Amino acid sequence: MRCYEFQRDKQTLRMRLTERPIPAPGKEQVVVRLRAASLNYRDLIHLENKAGRDVEGIIPLSDGAGVVHTVGPGVEGFASGDRVMANFFLAWRSGRFSMAYHSSALGGPGQDGMLTEYAVVPASALLSIPDYLSFEEAACLPCAALTAWQALVVRGNVQKGDSILVLGTGGVSIFAVQIGVAMGCKVYVTSSSDEKLKQVRDLGTSGTVNYKTIADWEKEIHRLTERKGVDHVIEVGGAGTLSKSMACVAAGGHIALIGVLTGFGPPDSSLFPIVSKNASMSGIYVGSSEQFAQMLSFFQSKGIHPVLDRVFEFEESPEALEYFASGSHVGKIVIRIS
């Protein structure tokens, strides 16, 4: 089979197309023939070694969708030809998160990912793809969509009529917009691009702010919310944007701390606003298979389709990652595995 690997090139890593034998399923395992995979910022972190993780020799990407190729002994509920996708954390089925689950994260240290023609995964980590979704759309869900669901629904307990601030227009952010709009919330989005903001307005947002033209964008959010602030913040920037997110959150509100787009450093301001506002902040790292199933049910009931910015072919995978790194996209970037 063909697959990509992270391979060292002097001081950096690169993705190299290579060949491996098609894996055989073990007990309670399934071999999936992949049809599509999608990119997340985590993949760029690995490639540029921003977090110091050892992924040399690992197949990249955590998100993929395909069909069941073969099943191993003891597998129930899946058969050859079934359309499936795997949870980001193969071992997190339900309940509270455990640090032990980190080693089961697809496309990370010690666990091959989905940029391959065939992958072997535990049957317990598989979910069926709803009929209304294509392989390309389904491949967008395991990381970004479930992260947004965890942030808003599971940890944020979002309610109809709540207000949500979404930073940026990447995968997690756009799914947060779609979930919020579908639940009857007022959703506000920031971006440095007026063209991107025009696209998100078409998704039903209540307000947008260009943070390049309005440097004090937290004040604009206060104006848009009649100086109340927002009930939920989808914080994907990290240390560089956290102070403004704290300024935007309403009393008793919730900040979902998700991304590190501005780096891994400490925040540049006091965390006391969280205390003074009686607000809360949660660290969000994807979710369990059980939560994934709940999210799929919601998506299907609302007819939510992922926003696909661009689809690359398998042989164009390095170019897909370069495009992702440019930050030009709105929503998800997908690689078709034909």
Coordinates of C-alpha atoms in Angstrom, one line a residue:
M1 CA 0.0 0.0 0.0
R2 CA 1.0 3.6 -0.4
C3 CA 1.3 5.9 2.6
Y4 CA 3.1 9.0 3.7
E5 CA 5.5 9.1 6.6
F6 CA 7.1 11.9 8.6
Q7 CA 10.8 11.6 7.7
R8 CA 13.7 13.7 8.9
D9 CA 15.3 16.1 6.4
K10 CA 18.3 17.6 8.2
Q11 CA 16.8 19.7 11.1
T12 CA 13.2 19.5 10.0
L13 CA 10.6 16.9 9.0
R14 CA 8.9 16.4 5.7
M15 CA 6.2 14.1 4.4
R16 CA 7.5 11.4 2.1
L17 CA 5.4 9.0 0.0
T18 CA 6.5 5.4 0.7
E19 CA 5.3 1.8 0.5
R20 CA 4.3 -0.6 3.3
P21 CA 2.5 -4.0 3.3
I22 CA -1.3 -3.9 3.7
P23 CA -1.8 -4.5 7.5
A24 CA -3.8 -7.6 8.7
P25 CA -6.4 -7.2 11.4
G26 CA -5.8 -8.7 14.8
K27 CA -8.3 -9.6 17.4
E28 CA -11.2 -7.1 17.6
Q29 CA -9.5 -5.0 14.9
V30 CA -10.6 -3.7 11.5
V31 CA -8.6 -2.8 8.4
V32 CA -10.1 0.3 6.8
R33 CA -9.5 1.2 3.1
L34 CA -9.2 5.0 3.4
R35 CA -11.0 7.2 0.8
A36 CA -10.3 10.7 2.3
A37 CA -8.3 12.4 5.1
S38 CA -8.3 15.9 6.4
L39 CA -5.7 18.3 7.9
N40 CA -5.6 19.9 11.3
Y41 CA -3.2 22.4 12.9
R42 CA -1.8 19.6 14.9
D43 CA -0.3 18.1 11.7
L44 CA 1.6 21.3 11.1
I45 CA 2.8 21.4 14.7
H46 CA 4.2 17.9 14.1
L47 CA 5.8 18.7 10.8
E48 CA 7.5 21.9 12.1
N49 CA 8.4 20.2 15.4
K50 CA 6.7 23.0 17.4
A51 CA 5.9 20.8 20.3
G52 CA 9.0 18.6 20.4
R53 CA 7.1 15.4 19.7
D54 CA 8.9 12.4 18.1
V55 CA 6.8 11.5 15.1
E56 CA 9.6 10.4 12.8
G57 CA 8.4 7.4 10.8
I58 CA 4.8 7.9 11.7
I59 CA 2.0 8.1 9.1
P60 CA 0.5 11.7 9.5
L61 CA -3.1 12.9 10.0
S62 CA -5.6 12.0 12.6
D63 CA -8.8 12.3 10.5
G64 CA -9.9 9.8 7.8
A65 CA -12.9 8.1 6.4
G66 CA -13.3 5.0 4.2
V67 CA -14.7 1.5 4.0
V68 CA -14.2 -1.7 6.0
H69 CA -11.7 -3.9 4.1
T70 CA -11.3 -6.8 6.4
V71 CA -12.3 -7.6 10.0
G72 CA -10.4 -9.6 12.6
P73 CA -11.6 -12.2 15.1
G74 CA -14.2 -11.0 17.6
V75 CA -15.4 -8.0 15.6
E76 CA -19.2 -7.4 15.8
G77 CA -21.2 -4.7 14.1
F78 CA -19.0 -4.1 11.1
A79 CA -18.6 -5.9 7.8
S80 CA -16.7 -5.5 4.6
G81 CA -17.9 -2.5 2.7
D82 CA -19.3 -0.5 5.6
R83 CA -18.5 3.2 5.5
V84 CA -16.6 4.2 8.7
M85 CA -14.4 6.7 10.4
A86 CA -12.3 6.4 13.5
N87 CA -12.3 8.5 16.7
F88 CA -9.2 10.7 17.2
F89 CA -8.4 8.9 20.5
L90 CA -8.7 5.2 19.7
A91 CA -8.8 4.3 23.4
W92 CA -11.2 7.0 24.7
R93 CA -14.6 5.3 24.4
S94 CA -16.5 7.2 27.1
G95 CA -16.3 8.8 30.5
R96 CA -13.6 11.0 31.9
F97 CA -10.3 11.6 30.0
S98 CA -7.2 9.8 31.0
M99 CA -3.6 10.8 30.2
A100 CA -3.1 7.2 29.0
Y101 CA -5.2 8.0 26.0
H102 CA -2.5 10.3 24.5
S103 CA -0.6 7.3 23.1
S104 CA -3.7 6.3 21.2
A105 CA -4.1 9.6 19.3
L106 CA -4.0 8.9 15.6
G107 CA -1.1 10.5 13.7
G108 CA 0.9 11.2 16.8
P109 CA 3.9 9.7 18.6
G110 CA 3.7 5.9 18.5
Q111 CA 0.4 5.8 16.6
D112 CA 0.1 5.8 12.8
G113 CA -2.5 8.1 11.3
M114 CA -4.7 8.2 8.2
L115 CA -2.7 9.5 5.3
T116 CA -2.5 6.0 3.9
E117 CA -4.5 3.7 1.7
Y118 CA -5.1 1.2 4.5
A119 CA -5.2 1.6 8.3
V120 CA -5.8 -0.9 11.1
V121 CA -7.8 0.3 14.1
P122 CA -9.8 -1.2 17.0
A123 CA -13.4 -1.9 16.1
S124 CA -14.4 -0.1 19.3
A125 CA -13.0 3.2 17.9
L126 CA -15.1 3.1 14.7
L127 CA -18.3 5.0 13.9
S128 CA -20.5 4.6 10.9
I129 CA -20.7 7.4 8.4
P130 CA -24.2 8.9 8.1
D131 CA -25.6 8.3 4.6
Y132 CA -25.9 12.0 3.8
L133 CA -22.2 12.7 4.1
S134 CA -19.5 12.0 1.5
F135 CA -16.2 10.4 2.4
E136 CA -14.6 13.9 2.0
E137 CA -17.1 15.4 4.4
A138 CA -16.9 12.6 7.0
A139 CA -13.1 12.9 7.0
C140 CA -13.5 16.4 8.5
L141 CA -15.3 15.3 11.6
P142 CA -13.1 13.3 14.1
C143 CA -10.9 16.1 15.4
A144 CA -12.2 19.6 14.5
A145 CA -16.0 18.9 14.7
L146 CA -15.7 16.9 17.9
T147 CA -13.5 19.6 19.5
A148 CA -16.1 22.2 18.8
W149 CA -18.8 20.0 20.1
Q150 CA -16.8 19.3 23.3
A151 CA -16.2 23.0 23.7
L152 CA -19.7 24.2 23.3
V153 CA -22.0 21.3 24.2
V154 CA -20.2 18.9 26.6
R155 CA -18.1 21.4 28.6
G156 CA -19.9 24.6 27.8
N157 CA -23.5 23.4 28.2
V158 CA -24.5 25.9 25.4
Q159 CA -28.2 26.8 25.3
K160 CA -30.5 28.3 22.7
G161 CA -30.1 32.1 22.8
D162 CA -26.6 32.1 24.1
S163 CA -23.9 34.2 22.5
I164 CA -20.7 32.7 21.1
L165 CA -17.4 34.3 20.0
V166 CA -15.4 32.3 17.5
L167 CA -11.8 33.3 16.8
G168 CA -10.8 32.7 13.2
T169 CA -12.2 30.6 10.3
G170 CA -10.3 27.3 10.6
G171 CA -11.8 23.9 11.0
V172 CA -12.7 24.0 14.7
S173 CA -14.0 27.6 14.4
I174 CA -16.3 27.0 11.4
F175 CA -17.8 23.9 13.1
A176 CA -18.4 26.0 16.2
V177 CA -20.2 28.5 14.0
Q178 CA -22.4 25.8 12.5
I179 CA -23.2 24.2 15.8
G180 CA -24.0 27.5 17.4
V181 CA -26.2 28.7 14.5
A182 CA -28.0 25.3 14.5
M183 CA -28.7 25.6 18.2
G184 CA -30.2 29.1 17.8
C185 CA -27.3 31.1 19.3
K186 CA -25.9 34.5 18.3
V187 CA -22.4 33.8 16.9
Y188 CA -19.7 36.4 16.4
V189 CA -16.5 35.7 14.4
T190 CA -13.1 37.4 14.1
S191 CA -10.7 37.3 11.2
S192 CA -8.1 39.4 9.5
S193 CA -9.8 38.9 6.1
D194 CA -13.0 40.7 5.0
E195 CA -13.5 38.0 2.3
K196 CA -13.4 35.3 4.9
L197 CA -15.8 37.2 7.1
K198 CA -18.2 37.5 4.1
Q199 CA -18.2 33.7 3.8
V200 CA -19.0 33.2 7.5
R201 CA -21.8 35.7 7.4
D202 CA -23.4 33.4 4.8
L203 CA -23.4 30.7 7.5
G204 CA -25.8 32.7 9.6
T205 CA -23.5 34.6 12.0
S206 CA -24.8 37.6 14.0
G207 CA -21.7 39.8 13.7
T208 CA -18.1 39.8 12.4
V209 CA -15.0 41.8 13.3
N210 CA -11.8 42.3 11.3
Y211 CA -9.1 42.3 13.9
K212 CA -6.6 43.9 11.5
T213 CA -8.7 47.0 10.9
I214 CA -10.2 47.1 14.5
A215 CA -7.2 46.5 16.8
D216 CA -9.3 46.7 19.9
W217 CA -11.7 44.1 18.7
E218 CA -12.7 43.2 22.2
K219 CA -14.4 46.6 22.5
E220 CA -16.3 45.9 19.2
I221 CA -17.5 42.6 20.7
H222 CA -18.8 44.5 23.7
R223 CA -20.6 47.0 21.4
L224 CA -22.2 44.2 19.4
T225 CA -23.4 42.4 22.6
E226 CA -24.7 45.6 24.2
R227 CA -21.7 45.6 26.6
K228 CA -22.7 42.2 28.1
G229 CA -19.9 40.2 26.5
V230 CA -20.4 36.7 25.2
D231 CA -21.4 33.5 27.0
H232 CA -18.9 31.3 25.2
V233 CA -15.5 31.9 23.6
I234 CA -13.9 29.5 21.2
E235 CA -10.3 30.3 22.0
V236 CA -8.0 28.9 19.3
G237 CA -5.3 31.5 19.4
G238 CA -3.7 30.7 22.8
A239 CA -1.5 33.0 24.8
G240 CA -1.5 35.8 22.3
T241 CA -5.3 36.2 22.3
L242 CA -6.3 35.0 25.7
S243 CA -6.3 38.4 27.3
K244 CA -8.8 39.7 24.7
S245 CA -10.9 36.6 25.1
M246 CA -11.1 37.2 28.8
A247 CA -12.2 40.8 28.1
C248 CA -14.9 39.5 25.8
V249 CA -16.4 36.8 28.1
A250 CA -19.5 37.7 30.0
A251 CA -20.0 37.3 33.7
G252 CA -20.5 33.6 34.4
G253 CA -19.4 32.7 30.9
H254 CA -17.1 30.0 29.6
I255 CA -13.8 30.1 27.6
A256 CA -12.9 26.9 25.7
L257 CA -9.1 26.9 25.5
I258 CA -8.4 24.9 22.4
G259 CA -5.6 26.1 20.2
V260 CA -2.0 27.4 20.2
L261 CA -2.0 29.4 16.9
T262 CA 0.0 32.2 18.6
G263 CA 2.5 29.7 20.3
F264 CA 3.0 27.7 23.4
G265 CA 4.2 30.5 25.7
P266 CA 2.5 31.8 28.8
P267 CA -0.3 34.4 28.6
D268 CA 0.9 38.0 28.6
S269 CA -1.7 39.3 31.1
S270 CA -3.3 38.4 34.5
L271 CA -5.9 35.6 34.6
F272 CA -7.8 37.6 37.3
P273 CA -10.6 38.6 34.9
I274 CA -11.7 34.9 35.1
V275 CA -12.1 35.3 38.8
S276 CA -13.7 38.8 38.8
K277 CA -16.3 37.6 36.2
N278 CA -17.0 34.3 38.0
A279 CA -16.2 32.8 34.6
S280 CA -14.8 29.4 33.8
M281 CA -12.1 28.1 31.4
S282 CA -11.8 24.6 30.1
G283 CA -8.9 22.9 28.3
I284 CA -10.4 21.1 25.3
Y285 CA -8.7 18.2 23.5
V286 CA -11.2 16.5 21.1
G287 CA -13.5 13.9 22.7
S288 CA -14.6 10.3 23.3
S289 CA -16.3 7.9 20.9
E290 CA -19.5 8.2 22.9
Q291 CA -19.5 12.0 22.4
F292 CA -18.7 11.6 18.7
A293 CA -21.8 9.4 18.3
Q294 CA -23.9 12.1 20.1
M295 CA -22.5 14.8 17.8
L296 CA -23.2 12.7 14.7
S297 CA -26.8 12.3 15.7
F298 CA -27.1 16.1 16.1
F299 CA -25.4 16.8 12.8
Q300 CA -27.7 14.4 11.0
S301 CA -30.8 15.9 12.6
K302 CA -29.8 19.4 11.5
G303 CA -28.4 18.3 8.1
I304 CA -25.0 19.9 8.9
H305 CA -22.4 19.5 6.1
P306 CA -18.7 20.4 6.8
V307 CA -17.4 23.5 4.9
L308 CA -14.8 22.2 2.5
D309 CA -12.3 24.8 1.4
R310 CA -10.3 22.7 -1.0
V311 CA -9.8 19.0 -1.9
F312 CA -6.3 17.8 -2.9
E313 CA -5.4 14.4 -4.4
F314 CA -3.3 11.9 -2.5
E315 CA -0.2 12.7 -4.5
E316 CA -0.6 16.4 -3.7
S317 CA -0.5 15.8 0.1
P318 CA 2.7 18.0 0.6
E319 CA 1.1 20.8 -1.4
A320 CA -2.1 20.4 0.8
L321 CA 0.0 21.0 3.9
E322 CA 1.7 24.0 2.4
Y323 CA -1.7 25.5 1.5
F324 CA -2.9 24.8 5.1
A325 CA 0.2 26.6 6.5
S326 CA -0.6 29.7 4.4
G327 CA -3.8 30.2 6.4
S328 CA -5.8 31.0 3.3
H329 CA -8.6 28.5 4.0
V330 CA -12.1 28.7 5.5
G331 CA -13.2 25.5 7.0
K332 CA -11.4 22.2 6.2
I333 CA -8.8 21.1 3.7
V334 CA -9.2 17.5 2.5
I335 CA -7.0 14.9 0.8
R336 CA -8.9 12.4 -1.5
I337 CA -7.4 8.9 -1.4
S338 CA -8.5 7.3 -4.6

